[in-house]
Amino acid sequence: MTNLRTLLLSVVCLWTINANAQRYELRDDWKCIPVSKMKDTGTAISSPDFALNGWQPAVVPGTVLTTMLENKQVPDPFFGMNNKQIPDIYNTGRDYYTYWFVKDFEEKVEPGQEAWLHLRGVNYSCDVFLNGKKLNAKLHSGMFLRQTYNITGQLRKQGKNRLAVIVYPPDPVGNPNGGQGGDGTIARNVAHQYVAGWDWIQPVRDRNTGIWDKVTIEKTGKVNIKNPHVITLVPGKRIPGATQQPATIKVSAELENAGTTPQKGILHYILDGNKVSKEVTIQPHSTVEVKLPDLSLKNPKLWWPNGYGAQDLYDLKMQFTQTGKVSDTETLKVGVREIQTEWNTTTRSKQISVNGQKVFIKGGNWIISDAMLRFSDERYNAEVRFHRDMNLNLLRIWGGALTERPEFYEACDRYGILVMQDFWGSGDCNGRWIDPAKADDQWTRRKYPDDHNLFLESAADQIKMIRNFPSLAIWCGGNEITLPVDIMTPLRDSILPALDGTRWFVDYSNSDDMSFNALGGNGDGPYGIQPLTRFWNYRTWPFNSEIGSVGVGDHHSLERFLPEANRIAPAYSAETRREKVDSVWQYHKYIGYDGAIEPYGKATDMRDFGKKAQLVNFDQYRALMEGFSARMWDWYTGVIIWKTQNPWTSLRGQMYDYYLDPNACLYGLHSGSEPLHVMYNPADTAVAIVNNTFRHQYDLMLVINAIDMKGNVKNLTQVFVEIGPSTTRKIIDINREIREMAKKEGMFLSLRLLNLDKKPVSDNLYWLPDASGNYSGLQTMPESKATTTARIVSNGKVEVTLKNPVNAPLAFFNRIALVDPTTKQRILPVFYDDNYVSVLPGESKTVLLEYTAKNGLTPVVSVEGWNLPERTVKIDEK
């Protein structure tokens, strides 16, 4: 908890304003007060001379609740049952969380300059005042609608200014009476729905009321460039890294003239040394869209999804100049790529291509980075990087949350993660099912939200905000339900074609247009523990938008938010087939492991439960991705896991916890999703290879070894193999060889693909149960004799080597961590090129750790294995 709080505070403090910048953020030194304590008007409050007696520091961007937490007025709602101690807006009334926010700043304009105020996100409605004058003609409403005001005439000549914003909560706020979205009425607003509670979170008490996104000041000349738009066309079928035929770059922008006289000038941009320009005249008080001539970009460096090629990005600089003087400048990153979709008649689902190459989608469902909207570039970078490390290539932004922020998309561009962006609706709140907890019937809920025009206006604005990011691949109407027809039709047929027109629009997340439902049911799921064989044998929906399982972390993770009295392991009863679960675990939405822990031996305490849960986690997600990959283009064109992260301290569906500490789910996916992968099918005992790259892979040596619990290694086969691009091949059945060996106490199965340099390109270790389905051998396994060394490679990079001697037992499932030697707590976040690693007898394995190094702190390395008690190792600084 301390590490995360330090990270969040450091992000706030890092912001500095460049005196020469044309755009800067109003971030620090905001003040606020509840409306119940301030009866003065906005015109009075926004006067710089108005005394702010009794006002308190405010967090902006942020919410009322983040401000209250920062001021120690509420306990941390993510810890234990603290959230129950915070008054809920449904009971207090909206005024309790209605707040004034004030910011004093210095700014003035010179002759010929225009000044602009931008608010990128307010939840839910607001009035905006500057220096005694109201800026908005009517109440601004809508969580997903940016605001821009020309404040040139309102800035004081002496340069001292005051901005005052009164922020009102959503209306209605919704009754958090359990279930998905409480009574559902939160969806009557054009806002996010999870804040009334879901099956992975308790209600957010203020419903995230506040100035939740950036507030910026921009200065321009008489002409302001707005909403630049870049489209890249990449015809044909391309090969990563090859010499490329030209790509077409199409660029446009809106130009606004806020003045009283016509403005003539040149709009131009520069990309890779190419300058494209056009002379334009803009009439007074008007905005025009200008389309620049197309650019044919020779031998472009292309942008590819993770696992397929590089994520090259170009710098584009756009300017409007008048008689040689710059009126405005906009800069953006451009990824040259083209998204295509087509119907796969074999699977009966859509398949996605990038630059003419079909891409098998291995995705995760993303809720939001932080449930209280405490966003930062650093956190976005860490979370998206984790998904890159899982070898995934897509994130779906779930419809009960929000349009993700540009900084999130920047991280996805950087790491090659495609994005499927839902708009703001969910079947749970919007009437797909009968639900006795809901206030309104299905017919009424089907028409949510109340203001359809606001929804469409907001959608158009958010499309403009994120449409330039190459990672954005799919627009989705809603989660598990279509939007109301008078929203969906203009969105699909008019707004998206006019403002984007380059991406697939799927009407809802499990639509037949995406994945034909020939099985019945909802078209997605299941959401819990499955037998490993089921991932291989059972044919589910051909592009499953939600399928997932468990995700409890180890005891280090659990101790961060569970009070000591509640650190009690769930107890499974074989007779009732139920778990007895502590109340705090239940409050944090624990999803059952059923009997999956039992084959490893009944958990003795929370630490033992967490340790054994990691074996289940790894196996579940490795098998999930292997099973889908084994039938790509035959049964499936993609799969999206529900879900891969938590914005709250939830005990389900996460590859790393809220504090950015990875668990074994992440590394199970890291293994099962690797682009070139050797794998074992537990259903038919066959070994197969999947090649999820665009290149034919030749001269691969397949090595299959069986290892018993004492470390004796038996080679089962060694053979050269090859495999074509984007395909799966079954190689050999090994049932006869392993059946007898595993019968008594189980065994280990090592599968490796070696290149001509005899280096592993895929290294996969399975632990197989005994004849009764138990891991009896693991329970009596000899203690590991592996040794660990660590050394600094460079600033922020540590190399850890585990070495297992000859004639020793296998060093099984070793969890490496970086630890603060003083607090004994894990340093977070840390990125590992692998973890939960095993080392065969007579071998060694090296893992690279990356973290943000701090002056004066020399961490130590912690290693704990299944058969290795936790130990710490000093890092060699030489």
Coordinates of C-alpha atoms in Angstrom, one line a residue, residues 225-233 248-255 267-271 274-278 289-297 315-319 330 332-334 336 467-468:
I225 CA -5.9 23.7 -34.6
K226 CA -8.4 21.2 -33.2
N227 CA -8.9 17.5 -33.6
P228 CA -6.2 16.6 -36.1
H229 CA -7.0 13.3 -37.9
V230 CA -4.6 10.9 -39.4
I231 CA -5.5 7.9 -41.5
T232 CA -2.9 5.4 -42.8
L233 CA -3.7 3.1 -45.7
T248 CA -0.9 6.5 -48.0
I249 CA -1.2 9.1 -45.3
K250 CA -4.4 11.1 -45.2
V251 CA -4.4 14.1 -42.8
S252 CA -7.1 16.6 -41.9
A253 CA -7.8 19.0 -39.0
E254 CA -10.4 21.5 -37.8
L255 CA -9.3 25.2 -37.8
L267 CA -1.8 24.6 -42.6
H268 CA 1.0 22.1 -43.0
Y269 CA 2.5 19.1 -41.4
I270 CA 5.9 17.3 -41.5
L271 CA 6.3 13.6 -41.2
N274 CA 8.0 15.1 -45.9
K275 CA 6.1 18.5 -45.8
V276 CA 2.5 18.7 -46.9
S277 CA 0.6 22.0 -46.9
K278 CA -2.5 23.8 -47.9
E289 CA -12.4 21.1 -41.5
V290 CA -9.4 21.1 -43.8
K291 CA -8.2 18.0 -45.7
L292 CA -4.6 18.2 -46.7
P293 CA -3.2 16.4 -49.9
D294 CA -2.5 12.8 -49.5
L295 CA 1.1 11.8 -48.8
S296 CA 2.6 8.6 -50.4
L297 CA 5.1 7.5 -47.7
D315 CA 6.5 12.0 -35.1
L316 CA 4.0 14.3 -36.9
K317 CA 4.2 18.0 -36.4
M318 CA 1.3 20.1 -37.6
Q319 CA 1.2 24.0 -37.7
E330 CA -0.1 20.1 -32.6
L332 CA 1.2 13.4 -32.4
K333 CA 2.6 10.0 -32.9
V334 CA 1.6 8.1 -36.0
V336 CA 1.5 3.3 -40.0
R467 CA -9.1 7.9 -33.3
N468 CA -5.5 8.6 -34.2

